[in-house]
Tab-separated table of C-alpha atoms in Angstrom:
chain	number	residue	atom	x	y	z
A	1	MET	CA	-47.577	104.862	-44.998
A	2	PHE	CA	-44.978	102.749	-46.455
A	3	LEU	CA	-44.633	99.107	-47.189
A	4	ILE	CA	-42.399	96.757	-45.694
A	5	ASN	CA	-40.532	93.494	-46.705
A	6	CYS	CA	-40.418	91.710	-43.808
A	7	PRO	CA	-37.086	89.565	-44.186
A	8	PHE	CA	-39.755	86.423	-43.225
A	9	CYS	CA	-43.567	87.153	-44.486
A	10	GLY	CA	-42.112	89.068	-47.717
A	11	GLU	CA	-43.393	92.505	-48.762
A	12	ARG	CA	-46.468	93.620	-46.700
A	13	GLU	CA	-48.053	97.140	-45.462
A	14	GLN	CA	-47.146	99.313	-42.220
A	15	SER	CA	-49.952	98.927	-40.859
A	16	GLU	CA	-48.905	95.375	-39.807
A	17	PHE	CA	-45.739	96.356	-38.039
A	18	LYS	CA	-45.677	98.046	-34.772
A	19	ALA	CA	-41.962	100.463	-35.067
A	20	GLY	CA	-39.341	99.233	-31.870
A	21	GLY	CA	-37.156	102.627	-31.827
A	22	GLU	CA	-33.411	103.362	-31.689
A	23	ALA	CA	-31.831	99.862	-32.835
A	24	HIS	CA	-27.983	98.727	-31.601
A	25	ILE	CA	-28.574	100.048	-28.259
A	26	VAL	CA	-26.687	97.220	-25.965
A	27	ARG	CA	-28.314	96.936	-22.138
A	28	PRO	CA	-25.400	97.419	-20.248
A	29	LYS	CA	-24.439	93.986	-18.975
A	30	GLN	CA	-23.737	95.069	-15.588
A	31	PRO	CA	-26.548	97.539	-14.767
A	32	THR	CA	-25.968	97.988	-10.888
A	33	GLU	CA	-22.606	99.203	-12.259
A	34	LEU	CA	-23.502	102.027	-13.869
A	35	SER	CA	-23.424	105.821	-12.863
A	36	ASP	CA	-27.409	107.574	-12.891
A	37	ASP	CA	-26.288	109.296	-15.510
A	38	GLU	CA	-25.229	105.962	-17.481
A	39	TRP	CA	-28.116	104.364	-16.786
A	40	ALA	CA	-30.295	107.672	-18.428
A	41	GLU	CA	-27.813	107.314	-20.967
A	42	TYR	CA	-29.365	103.694	-22.178
A	43	LEU	CA	-32.234	103.703	-21.126
A	44	PHE	CA	-33.774	107.621	-22.480
A	45	MET	CA	-31.485	108.987	-24.725
A	46	ARG	CA	-31.974	108.664	-28.525
A	47	LYS	CA	-30.282	109.623	-31.383
A	48	ASN	CA	-33.790	110.921	-32.490
A	49	ILE	CA	-31.630	111.539	-36.302
A	50	LYS	CA	-33.095	112.964	-39.377
A	51	GLY	CA	-32.048	111.522	-41.900
A	52	VAL	CA	-30.510	107.635	-42.603
A	53	GLN	CA	-31.442	105.811	-39.029
A	54	PHE	CA	-30.825	101.950	-37.928
A	55	GLU	CA	-34.000	100.771	-36.377
A	56	ARG	CA	-35.994	97.661	-34.535
A	57	TRP	CA	-39.213	96.660	-36.254
A	58	ASN	CA	-41.831	93.876	-35.021
A	59	HIS	CA	-44.541	91.937	-37.408
A	60	VAL	CA	-46.810	92.037	-35.098
A	61	HIS	CA	-49.774	91.577	-37.337
A	62	GLY	CA	-47.918	88.911	-38.805
A	63	CYS	CA	-45.068	86.457	-38.272
A	64	ARG	CA	-44.640	88.181	-34.945
A	65	LYS	CA	-40.871	88.225	-35.260
A	66	TRP	CA	-38.677	91.262	-34.145
A	67	PHE	CA	-36.236	92.555	-36.599
A	68	ASN	CA	-33.994	95.446	-38.345
A	69	MET	CA	-34.215	98.025	-40.838
A	70	VAL	CA	-32.173	101.649	-42.546
A	71	ARG	CA	-34.822	103.477	-43.080
A	72	ASP	CA	-34.657	107.900	-43.810
A	73	THR	CA	-36.976	109.005	-41.454
A	74	SER	CA	-36.777	112.552	-43.478
A	75	ASN	CA	-38.822	111.009	-46.803
A	76	ASP	CA	-39.682	107.302	-45.005
A	77	GLN	CA	-37.175	105.352	-47.466
A	78	ILE	CA	-36.254	101.660	-47.104
A	79	LYS	CA	-32.376	101.136	-47.401
A	80	ALA	CA	-31.814	97.942	-46.218
A	81	VAL	CA	-34.701	95.238	-43.797
A	82	TYR	CA	-31.646	92.714	-41.318
A	83	LYS	CA	-32.508	89.892	-39.210
A	84	MET	CA	-31.769	89.841	-35.886
A	85	GLY	CA	-28.037	89.509	-34.543
A	86	GLU	CA	-26.943	90.001	-38.338
A	87	LYS	CA	-24.699	93.060	-39.293
A	88	PRO	CA	-26.741	96.091	-40.847
A	89	PRO	CA	-26.262	95.679	-44.635
A	90	ILE	CA	-24.915	99.394	-45.345
A	91	LYS	CA	-23.079	102.040	-43.158
B	1	MET	CA	-19.498	112.910	-31.590
B	2	LYS	CA	-18.046	115.671	-29.640
B	3	GLN	CA	-19.510	117.475	-27.276
B	4	LEU	CA	-19.868	120.802	-26.529
B	5	ARG	CA	-18.521	121.869	-23.031
B	6	ASP	CA	-19.320	125.684	-22.955
B	7	LEU	CA	-20.638	128.469	-25.327
B	8	SER	CA	-18.288	131.017	-22.965
B	9	LYS	CA	-20.088	134.452	-22.811
B	10	GLN	CA	-23.027	132.948	-25.268
B	11	LYS	CA	-26.389	132.105	-24.025
B	12	ILE	CA	-28.537	130.169	-26.363
B	13	GLY	CA	-32.498	128.950	-25.693
B	14	VAL	CA	-33.906	126.513	-28.548
B	15	VAL	CA	-36.986	126.249	-28.924
B	16	ALA	CA	-37.220	124.049	-31.748
B	17	ALA	CA	-40.028	121.554	-31.864
B	18	GLY	CA	-39.771	118.698	-33.735
B	19	HIS	CA	-36.246	119.645	-34.757
B	20	SER	CA	-34.710	119.598	-30.943
B	21	SER	CA	-33.042	116.415	-31.289
B	22	VAL	CA	-31.730	118.116	-35.124
B	23	ILE	CA	-30.545	120.960	-32.863
B	24	ALA	CA	-29.004	118.596	-29.949
B	25	ASN	CA	-26.986	116.510	-32.152
B	26	MET	CA	-25.290	119.774	-33.652
B	27	ALA	CA	-23.847	120.637	-30.050
B	28	GLY	CA	-23.158	116.763	-29.915
B	29	LEU	CA	-26.020	116.266	-26.861
B	30	LYS	CA	-28.704	113.776	-27.272
B	31	LEU	CA	-31.900	114.796	-26.167
B	32	PRO	CA	-34.592	112.117	-24.632
B	33	LEU	CA	-36.762	112.375	-27.573
B	34	GLU	CA	-38.818	110.811	-30.145
B	35	SER	CA	-39.839	113.168	-33.138
B	36	LYS	CA	-43.024	111.550	-34.765
B	37	PRO	CA	-46.234	113.037	-37.030
B	38	LEU	CA	-49.185	114.050	-36.110
B	39	GLN	CA	-52.368	114.241	-38.447
B	40	ALA	CA	-54.506	116.619	-38.463
B	41	LEU	CA	-57.473	117.180	-40.843
B	42	VAL	CA	-59.420	120.436	-41.873
B	43	SER	CA	-63.099	120.425	-42.907
B	44	GLU	CA	-64.965	121.950	-45.724
B	45	PRO	CA	-66.643	125.326	-44.147
B	46	VAL	CA	-70.477	124.689	-42.685
B	47	LYS	CA	-72.820	126.355	-40.799
B	48	PRO	CA	-72.185	126.551	-36.898
B	49	ILE	CA	-72.562	123.352	-35.267
B	50	ILE	CA	-70.372	122.703	-32.706
B	51	ASP	CA	-69.711	125.368	-30.142
B	52	THR	CA	-66.958	123.802	-27.701
B	53	VAL	CA	-63.737	122.098	-28.315
B	54	VAL	CA	-64.744	118.454	-27.736
B	55	MET	CA	-61.926	115.754	-27.105
B	56	SER	CA	-62.135	112.366	-25.774
B	57	ASN	CA	-60.032	110.271	-24.305
B	58	ALA	CA	-61.676	107.352	-24.612
B	59	VAL	CA	-62.360	106.785	-28.967
B	60	HIS	CA	-59.691	108.864	-29.103
B	61	ALA	CA	-60.683	112.210	-31.339
B	62	TYR	CA	-60.515	115.720	-30.949
B	63	VAL	CA	-62.146	118.085	-32.386
B	64	SER	CA	-63.799	121.591	-33.063
B	65	GLN	CA	-65.206	124.123	-35.428
B	66	SER	CA	-63.151	127.227	-36.638
B	67	ASP	CA	-64.730	130.616	-36.860
B	68	LYS	CA	-65.100	129.685	-40.924
B	69	GLY	CA	-66.670	126.969	-39.936
B	70	GLU	CA	-64.020	124.305	-40.211
B	71	LEU	CA	-64.041	121.551	-38.191
B	72	VAL	CA	-60.465	120.575	-37.204
B	73	ILE	CA	-60.064	116.906	-36.202
B	74	GLY	CA	-56.790	115.332	-34.915
B	75	ALA	CA	-56.375	112.536	-32.665
B	76	GLY	CA	-52.784	110.580	-31.860
B	77	THR	CA	-49.552	110.561	-33.194
B	78	ASP	CA	-48.216	107.338	-35.919
B	79	ASP	CA	-45.911	105.058	-33.610
B	80	TYR	CA	-42.476	105.465	-35.696
B	81	VAL	CA	-40.014	108.020	-35.539
B	82	SER	CA	-40.005	110.356	-38.931
B	83	TYR	CA	-39.479	113.863	-40.121
B	84	SER	CA	-41.313	113.364	-43.645
B	85	GLN	CA	-44.611	115.323	-42.514
B	86	LYS	CA	-46.726	113.069	-43.606
B	87	GLY	CA	-48.493	110.495	-41.383
B	88	SER	CA	-50.219	106.554	-42.514
B	89	HIS	CA	-53.514	106.817	-43.689
B	90	ASP	CA	-54.639	104.343	-41.197
B	91	ILE	CA	-54.332	106.405	-38.542
B	92	VAL	CA	-56.490	108.841	-40.347
B	93	GLU	CA	-58.835	106.097	-40.687
B	94	GLY	CA	-58.677	105.314	-37.032
B	95	THR	CA	-59.204	109.069	-36.507
B	96	LEU	CA	-62.535	109.963	-38.519
B	97	ASN	CA	-64.047	106.228	-36.967
B	98	ALA	CA	-63.321	107.843	-33.653
B	99	ILE	CA	-64.779	110.932	-34.437
B	100	LEU	CA	-67.500	109.253	-36.264
B	101	GLU	CA	-68.271	107.044	-33.414
B	102	LEU	CA	-69.237	110.539	-31.368
B	103	TYR	CA	-70.743	112.523	-34.608
B	104	PRO	CA	-72.729	110.224	-36.849
B	105	ILE	CA	-73.454	113.558	-38.417
B	106	PHE	CA	-69.978	113.943	-39.792
B	107	SER	CA	-69.951	110.529	-41.890
B	108	ARG	CA	-70.544	113.413	-45.403
B	109	MET	CA	-68.406	116.160	-44.418
B	110	ARG	CA	-65.064	116.310	-47.046
B	111	MET	CA	-61.893	116.970	-46.011
B	112	LEU	CA	-60.210	119.703	-47.427
B	113	ARG	CA	-56.762	119.541	-46.228
B	114	GLN	CA	-54.800	116.745	-44.224
B	115	TRP	CA	-51.221	117.558	-42.953
B	116	GLY	CA	-48.558	115.794	-40.377
B	117	GLY	CA	-46.748	117.938	-37.962
B	118	ILE	CA	-43.603	116.264	-36.619
B	119	VAL	CA	-43.848	116.830	-32.528
B	120	ASP	CA	-41.067	115.963	-30.135
B	121	ILE	CA	-42.104	113.407	-27.675
B	122	CYS	CA	-39.835	112.923	-24.245
B	123	PRO	CA	-40.833	109.281	-22.290
B	124	ASP	CA	-43.008	110.947	-19.686
B	125	ALA	CA	-45.585	112.608	-22.129
B	126	SER	CA	-44.094	116.209	-20.529
B	127	PRO	CA	-41.538	119.157	-22.033
B	128	ILE	CA	-38.209	119.366	-20.945
B	129	ILE	CA	-37.706	123.986	-20.194
B	130	SER	CA	-34.547	123.085	-18.355
B	131	LYS	CA	-30.480	124.321	-18.653
B	132	THR	CA	-28.123	121.262	-19.731
B	133	SER	CA	-24.860	119.282	-19.673
B	134	ILE	CA	-23.723	122.918	-21.638
B	135	LYS	CA	-22.722	125.824	-20.206
B	136	GLY	CA	-24.981	128.285	-21.830
B	137	LEU	CA	-27.500	126.025	-24.196
B	138	TYR	CA	-30.863	125.823	-22.761
B	139	PHE	CA	-33.552	123.769	-24.172
B	140	ASN	CA	-37.451	124.623	-24.391
B	141	CYS	CA	-37.866	121.151	-25.761
B	142	GLY	CA	-40.950	117.693	-25.302
B	143	TRP	CA	-43.900	119.283	-25.691
B	144	GLY	CA	-45.374	116.079	-28.133
B	145	THR	CA	-48.809	116.379	-28.800
B	146	GLY	CA	-50.068	119.283	-26.519
B	147	GLY	CA	-48.280	122.725	-26.302
B	148	PHE	CA	-50.765	125.359	-27.631
B	149	LYS	CA	-52.425	126.647	-25.072
B	150	ALA	CA	-48.968	126.391	-22.957
B	151	THR	CA	-46.970	128.770	-25.267
B	152	PRO	CA	-47.189	132.174	-23.926
B	153	GLY	CA	-45.782	130.777	-20.507
B	154	SER	CA	-43.465	128.751	-21.313
B	155	GLY	CA	-41.542	131.513	-23.366
B	156	ASP	CA	-42.206	133.115	-19.736
B	157	LEU	CA	-40.255	130.396	-17.617
B	158	PHE	CA	-37.532	129.768	-20.773
B	159	ALA	CA	-37.018	133.538	-20.704
B	160	HIS	CA	-36.437	133.385	-16.847
B	161	THR	CA	-34.620	130.131	-17.293
B	162	ILE	CA	-31.796	132.071	-19.568
B	163	ALA	CA	-31.836	135.003	-17.927
B	164	ASN	CA	-30.978	133.750	-14.051
B	165	ASP	CA	-29.442	130.341	-15.367
B	166	GLU	CA	-31.302	129.313	-12.644
B	167	PRO	CA	-35.494	127.647	-13.294
B	168	HIS	CA	-38.032	129.245	-12.206
B	169	LYS	CA	-39.725	127.512	-9.195
B	170	LEU	CA	-42.691	126.530	-11.742
B	171	ASN	CA	-40.766	124.624	-14.031
B	172	ALA	CA	-38.004	123.223	-11.893
B	173	ALA	CA	-39.448	120.153	-12.008
B	174	PHE	CA	-39.360	119.762	-16.281
B	175	ASN	CA	-35.271	119.837	-16.284
B	176	ILE	CA	-33.650	117.858	-17.986
B	177	ASN	CA	-31.863	116.213	-14.738
B	178	ARG	CA	-35.285	114.300	-14.496
B	179	PHE	CA	-34.098	111.337	-16.775
B	180	VAL	CA	-30.924	110.560	-14.410
B	181	SER	CA	-33.062	111.318	-11.041
B	182	GLY	CA	-36.306	109.162	-11.469
B	183	ASP	CA	-38.371	112.276	-10.691
B	184	LEU	CA	-40.443	111.852	-13.991
B	185	VAL	CA	-43.816	113.792	-14.399
B	186	ASP	CA	-46.598	111.425	-14.695
B	187	GLU	CA	-48.382	112.811	-17.490
B	188	HIS	CA	-49.237	109.883	-19.527
B	189	GLY	CA	-50.831	108.531	-16.356
B	190	ALA	CA	-52.892	111.678	-15.621
B	191	ALA	CA	-53.927	112.877	-18.994
B	192	ALA	CA	-53.735	109.255	-20.342
B	193	VAL	CA	-54.088	110.766	-24.607
B	194	ALA	CA	-53.856	114.181	-25.655
B	195	HIS	CA	-53.652	117.416	-23.145
C	1	MET	CA	-66.144	70.236	-26.566
C	2	LEU	CA	-66.947	70.186	-22.954
C	3	ASN	CA	-69.110	73.340	-22.485
C	4	TYR	CA	-68.337	74.939	-25.304
C	5	ASN	CA	-70.691	77.162	-27.145
C	6	HIS	CA	-70.079	78.504	-30.372
C	7	THR	CA	-70.691	81.698	-30.496
C	8	ILE	CA	-71.406	82.071	-35.087
C	9	LYS	CA	-74.695	80.054	-34.856
C	10	GLU	CA	-75.927	80.133	-38.113
C	11	GLU	CA	-74.257	80.245	-42.253
C	12	LYS	CA	-74.565	82.754	-44.086
C	13	SER	CA	-75.072	83.058	-47.815
C	14	TYR	CA	-75.144	86.374	-50.044
C	15	GLN	CA	-75.160	86.200	-54.366
C	16	GLY	CA	-71.560	84.038	-54.852
C	17	LEU	CA	-70.044	83.731	-50.898
C	18	GLN	CA	-71.400	81.503	-48.180
C	19	MET	CA	-69.643	81.919	-44.806
C	20	ILE	CA	-70.091	78.853	-42.102
C	21	GLU	CA	-68.459	78.060	-39.046
C	22	MET	CA	-66.708	74.507	-39.185
C	23	LYS	CA	-67.156	72.670	-35.600
C	24	PRO	CA	-65.456	71.588	-33.664
C	25	VAL	CA	-62.077	71.337	-35.503
C	26	MET	CA	-58.983	70.510	-33.418
C	27	LYS	CA	-56.774	73.171	-33.606
C	28	LEU	CA	-53.006	73.225	-32.375
C	29	ILE	CA	-49.757	75.462	-32.394
C	30	VAL	CA	-46.710	73.723	-32.371
C	31	ARG	CA	-43.521	75.515	-32.288
C	32	GLY	CA	-39.558	74.613	-32.800
C	33	LYS	CA	-35.952	75.425	-34.328
C	34	LYS	CA	-34.499	72.129	-33.729
C	35	ARG	CA	-34.086	70.134	-37.264
C	36	GLU	CA	-35.040	66.954	-34.316
C	37	PHE	CA	-38.174	68.678	-34.098
C	38	LEU	CA	-38.812	69.094	-38.090
C	39	SER	CA	-38.465	65.094	-37.932
C	40	ALA	CA	-40.412	64.101	-34.878
C	41	ILE	CA	-43.128	65.416	-36.402
C	42	GLY	CA	-42.646	64.159	-39.695
C	43	LYS	CA	-42.694	61.023	-38.215
C	44	SER	CA	-45.220	61.271	-36.042
C	45	LEU	CA	-48.211	62.538	-38.396
C	46	ASN	CA	-46.863	61.493	-41.598
C	47	MET	CA	-46.932	64.963	-43.012
C	48	VAL	CA	-43.836	67.414	-43.389
C	49	LEU	CA	-44.597	71.195	-41.921
C	50	PRO	CA	-44.554	73.328	-44.507
C	51	THR	CA	-40.509	75.544	-44.209
C	52	LYS	CA	-41.118	78.322	-46.913
C	53	ALA	CA	-42.652	80.987	-46.021
C	54	ASN	CA	-47.075	82.104	-46.617
C	55	THR	CA	-47.198	77.826	-47.189
C	56	SER	CA	-49.306	75.336	-46.433
C	57	THR	CA	-48.706	70.888	-46.331
C	58	GLN	CA	-51.896	68.882	-46.228
C	59	SER	CA	-52.925	64.739	-45.643
C	60	GLU	CA	-55.297	62.908	-45.228
C	61	LYS	CA	-56.418	64.172	-42.003
C	62	LEU	CA	-54.223	67.256	-41.082
C	63	THR	CA	-53.293	70.246	-42.444
C	64	ALA	CA	-50.385	72.639	-41.007
C	65	LEU	CA	-50.257	76.490	-42.217
C	66	TRP	CA	-46.555	78.445	-42.111
C	67	LEU	CA	-46.911	81.173	-39.271
C	68	SER	CA	-43.402	81.820	-38.790
C	69	PRO	CA	-40.171	80.218	-39.385
C	70	ASP	CA	-40.534	78.487	-35.876
C	71	GLU	CA	-44.690	77.856	-35.500
C	72	TRP	CA	-47.116	76.551	-37.267
C	73	MET	CA	-50.544	75.518	-37.142
C	74	ILE	CA	-51.833	72.452	-37.425
C	75	PHE	CA	-55.486	71.734	-38.200
C	76	SER	CA	-57.951	69.100	-38.984
C	77	ASN	CA	-59.064	68.651	-42.377
C	78	GLY	CA	-62.760	67.454	-40.989
C	79	VAL	CA	-64.700	67.567	-37.836
C	80	VAL	CA	-64.161	66.223	-34.864
C	81	LYS	CA	-66.429	63.768	-33.805
C	82	GLU	CA	-65.805	62.900	-30.216
C	83	ASN	CA	-67.589	65.130	-26.975
C	84	THR	CA	-64.173	65.738	-26.074
C	85	ASN	CA	-61.308	68.077	-25.226
C	86	SER	CA	-58.406	65.529	-25.385
C	87	TYR	CA	-57.025	64.714	-28.993
C	88	GLU	CA	-55.090	61.471	-30.598
C	89	THR	CA	-53.177	64.448	-32.307
C	90	GLU	CA	-51.638	66.161	-29.874
C	91	THR	CA	-51.651	63.298	-27.271
C	92	LEU	CA	-49.158	61.370	-29.647
C	93	LEU	CA	-47.424	64.828	-30.172
C	94	ASN	CA	-47.009	66.141	-26.351
C	95	LYS	CA	-45.357	62.434	-26.073
C	96	ASN	CA	-42.945	63.057	-28.845
C	97	ILE	CA	-42.385	66.099	-29.069
C	98	SER	CA	-42.981	68.005	-25.342
C	99	LYS	CA	-41.782	65.403	-23.591
C	100	LEU	CA	-38.552	65.236	-25.304
C	101	ASP	CA	-38.165	68.567	-25.239
C	102	LEU	CA	-38.194	69.451	-29.109
C	103	GLY	CA	-40.750	72.334	-28.990
C	104	ALA	CA	-43.498	73.010	-27.803
C	105	VAL	CA	-47.914	71.713	-28.549
C	106	VAL	CA	-49.828	73.799	-27.426
C	107	ASP	CA	-54.283	73.546	-27.678
C	108	VAL	CA	-55.077	76.121	-29.481
C	109	THR	CA	-58.804	74.492	-30.474
C	110	ASP	CA	-61.265	76.013	-28.236
C	111	GLN	CA	-58.964	79.981	-28.743
C	112	PHE	CA	-59.938	80.492	-32.309
C	113	VAL	CA	-62.265	79.925	-34.895
C	114	ARG	CA	-62.097	78.090	-37.940
C	115	ILE	CA	-65.107	79.988	-40.417
C	116	ASN	CA	-65.336	78.926	-44.230
C	117	LEU	CA	-65.589	80.905	-46.703
C	118	LYS	CA	-66.815	80.443	-50.531
C	119	GLY	CA	-67.897	81.735	-53.701
C	120	ASP	CA	-66.580	84.132	-56.401
C	121	LYS	CA	-66.224	87.096	-53.799
C	122	ILE	CA	-64.097	86.422	-51.204
C	123	TYR	CA	-61.957	88.191	-51.905
C	124	ASN	CA	-63.920	91.390	-52.457
C	125	LEU	CA	-65.134	90.926	-48.988
C	126	PHE	CA	-60.935	90.656	-48.146
C	127	GLN	CA	-60.693	93.916	-50.333
C	128	THR	CA	-63.024	96.090	-47.275
C	129	GLY	CA	-61.298	95.666	-44.919
C	130	SER	CA	-57.924	94.081	-45.073
C	131	PRO	CA	-54.191	95.723	-46.405
C	132	PHE	CA	-52.864	92.709	-47.748
C	133	ASN	CA	-52.440	92.200	-51.403
C	134	PHE	CA	-54.545	88.962	-52.374
C	135	ASN	CA	-53.383	88.884	-56.316
C	136	ASP	CA	-50.576	86.175	-56.048
C	137	PHE	CA	-52.929	84.505	-53.249
C	138	ARG	CA	-55.809	83.582	-54.291
C	139	ASN	CA	-54.519	82.067	-57.409
C	140	LYS	CA	-52.259	79.697	-55.619
C	141	THR	CA	-53.724	76.889	-53.543
C	142	GLY	CA	-52.596	75.916	-49.948
C	143	SER	CA	-51.616	79.784	-50.109
C	144	VAL	CA	-51.306	81.166	-46.248
C	145	THR	CA	-50.965	84.656	-44.588
C	146	GLN	CA	-51.449	86.218	-41.739
C	147	THR	CA	-53.306	89.890	-41.475
C	148	ILE	CA	-55.525	92.570	-40.407
C	149	LEU	CA	-58.900	92.312	-41.028
C	150	ALA	CA	-61.242	94.988	-39.997
C	151	LYS	CA	-58.284	95.787	-38.015
C	152	ILE	CA	-58.538	92.222	-36.441
C	153	ASP	CA	-55.587	90.043	-36.493
C	154	VAL	CA	-56.502	86.327	-39.101
C	155	ILE	CA	-54.937	83.822	-40.279
C	156	ILE	CA	-56.478	83.322	-43.459
C	157	HIS	CA	-55.706	79.939	-45.626
C	158	ASN	CA	-56.672	79.458	-49.536
C	159	GLN	CA	-58.132	75.911	-49.681
C	160	ASN	CA	-59.355	75.232	-53.024
C	161	ARG	CA	-60.269	78.359	-55.999
C	162	ASN	CA	-62.750	80.012	-54.017
C	163	GLU	CA	-62.677	78.869	-51.254
C	164	VAL	CA	-60.470	79.633	-47.737
C	165	ASN	CA	-60.471	79.004	-43.986
C	166	LEU	CA	-59.824	81.850	-41.776
C	167	PHE	CA	-59.264	81.611	-38.258
C	168	VAL	CA	-60.056	84.234	-36.049
C	169	ARG	CA	-59.468	84.522	-32.238
C	170	ARG	CA	-62.965	83.483	-30.117
C	171	SER	CA	-62.912	86.552	-28.730
C	172	PHE	CA	-63.480	88.515	-31.440
C	173	SER	CA	-64.912	85.999	-33.906
C	174	GLU	CA	-68.418	86.985	-33.474
C	175	HIS	CA	-68.191	91.036	-34.119
C	176	LEU	CA	-65.893	89.575	-37.000
C	177	PHE	CA	-68.827	87.663	-38.125
C	178	ALA	CA	-71.072	90.812	-38.141
C	179	TRP	CA	-68.845	92.846	-39.640
C	180	MET	CA	-68.072	90.530	-42.386
C	181	ASN	CA	-71.670	89.874	-42.659
C	182	ASP	CA	-72.401	93.940	-43.051
C	183	SER	CA	-69.977	93.892	-45.545
C	184	ALA	CA	-70.694	91.117	-47.668
C	185	SER	CA	-74.102	92.587	-47.516
C	186	ARG	CA	-73.191	95.290	-49.547
C	187	LEU	CA	-70.570	93.788	-52.195
């Protein structure tokens, strides 16, 4: 339970949002040339970090826009929110 | 991150539930897991009212009564990765909504305790009892929202896997390689929710 | 309005709260990103679309609600007289927007139900089933928010002090109205 500052709508309650998992996983340009191991790595393997994690969220009950968030998964503290395609403001 | 190759003469079996990925990351290994809070609630004790475990996949609720008379209530996980051991209020609300749908009589019950446990969920909602790409490192994880009743059996099979460096035929399907081969165990399709 | 059956049959009145469906009201969703899209809408309708988040603009006949950086809802202020499913505004926008590939225009008249609420208890009602903080919203005429009410997606527009328009998907409207009545009766 926390508040999220949607980059488009402003501060809203987390229940208006849908989590979209780990961010910045790039879809391989040519999936047909990957080995099964590489495809599984892209599709299923996750860092699942305890600590600062980069993730995707969707304001599904509001503007329905996707955006990125940096959050500490050990205490749910949000470090930063930034739009899709932008560089993360922190490392 | 540098991945370990071989633990040489040692063998390590990891059974760390919600924190499996944290241990795996230490060895430079990524697992197909996401860790999420699963909340449960315990009510004040009352006289015997239900003598069985009740689980509804239709309204998504779980309730049973403990020997001390408390109702033990649970439901689904939050949808975001978190190790904070506390979930969202709207999940509690949804859980209790579902319980009251089944048992309106519980509407005046007071809840004594509420907590969030961290569960590690596989993409196919089935566990992993398996060798890994690192020789000598074994994982028993991915039990997600289920698992309690399977604990003794899974321990037996995990011990067999470690001792022989090969899975028992009962846990052969639950190898980590199924995410590469595509031979997934379709538990989501079979059970829909809790199991 | 061909073969259109209204889901909400009656006006409901409580101490400090009146609720009624405004019908039939034309509703359109317009989407577009280009600068030319915004200016074409402006010229066609003689009004500008709001570009500031959570706000609205109004002309004599129409109101435009901000829904997202590239999405707006336009609805007619008054009820539509004709018994028809085609609207002058839609035809005009189809010609000046869709046909020129500047954006998309979708008629959502029958998809959304517009409920008008009046009274000083509106926000007490919302508080019983929404996670949204209405403190700033209620003091600013023209404010718009999309949020959840009783687990249902809604669009809420602050029309005047103590008067709001609430848009809800038609298939959810009957249930939401029943919930609102139930909740209002206990305020």
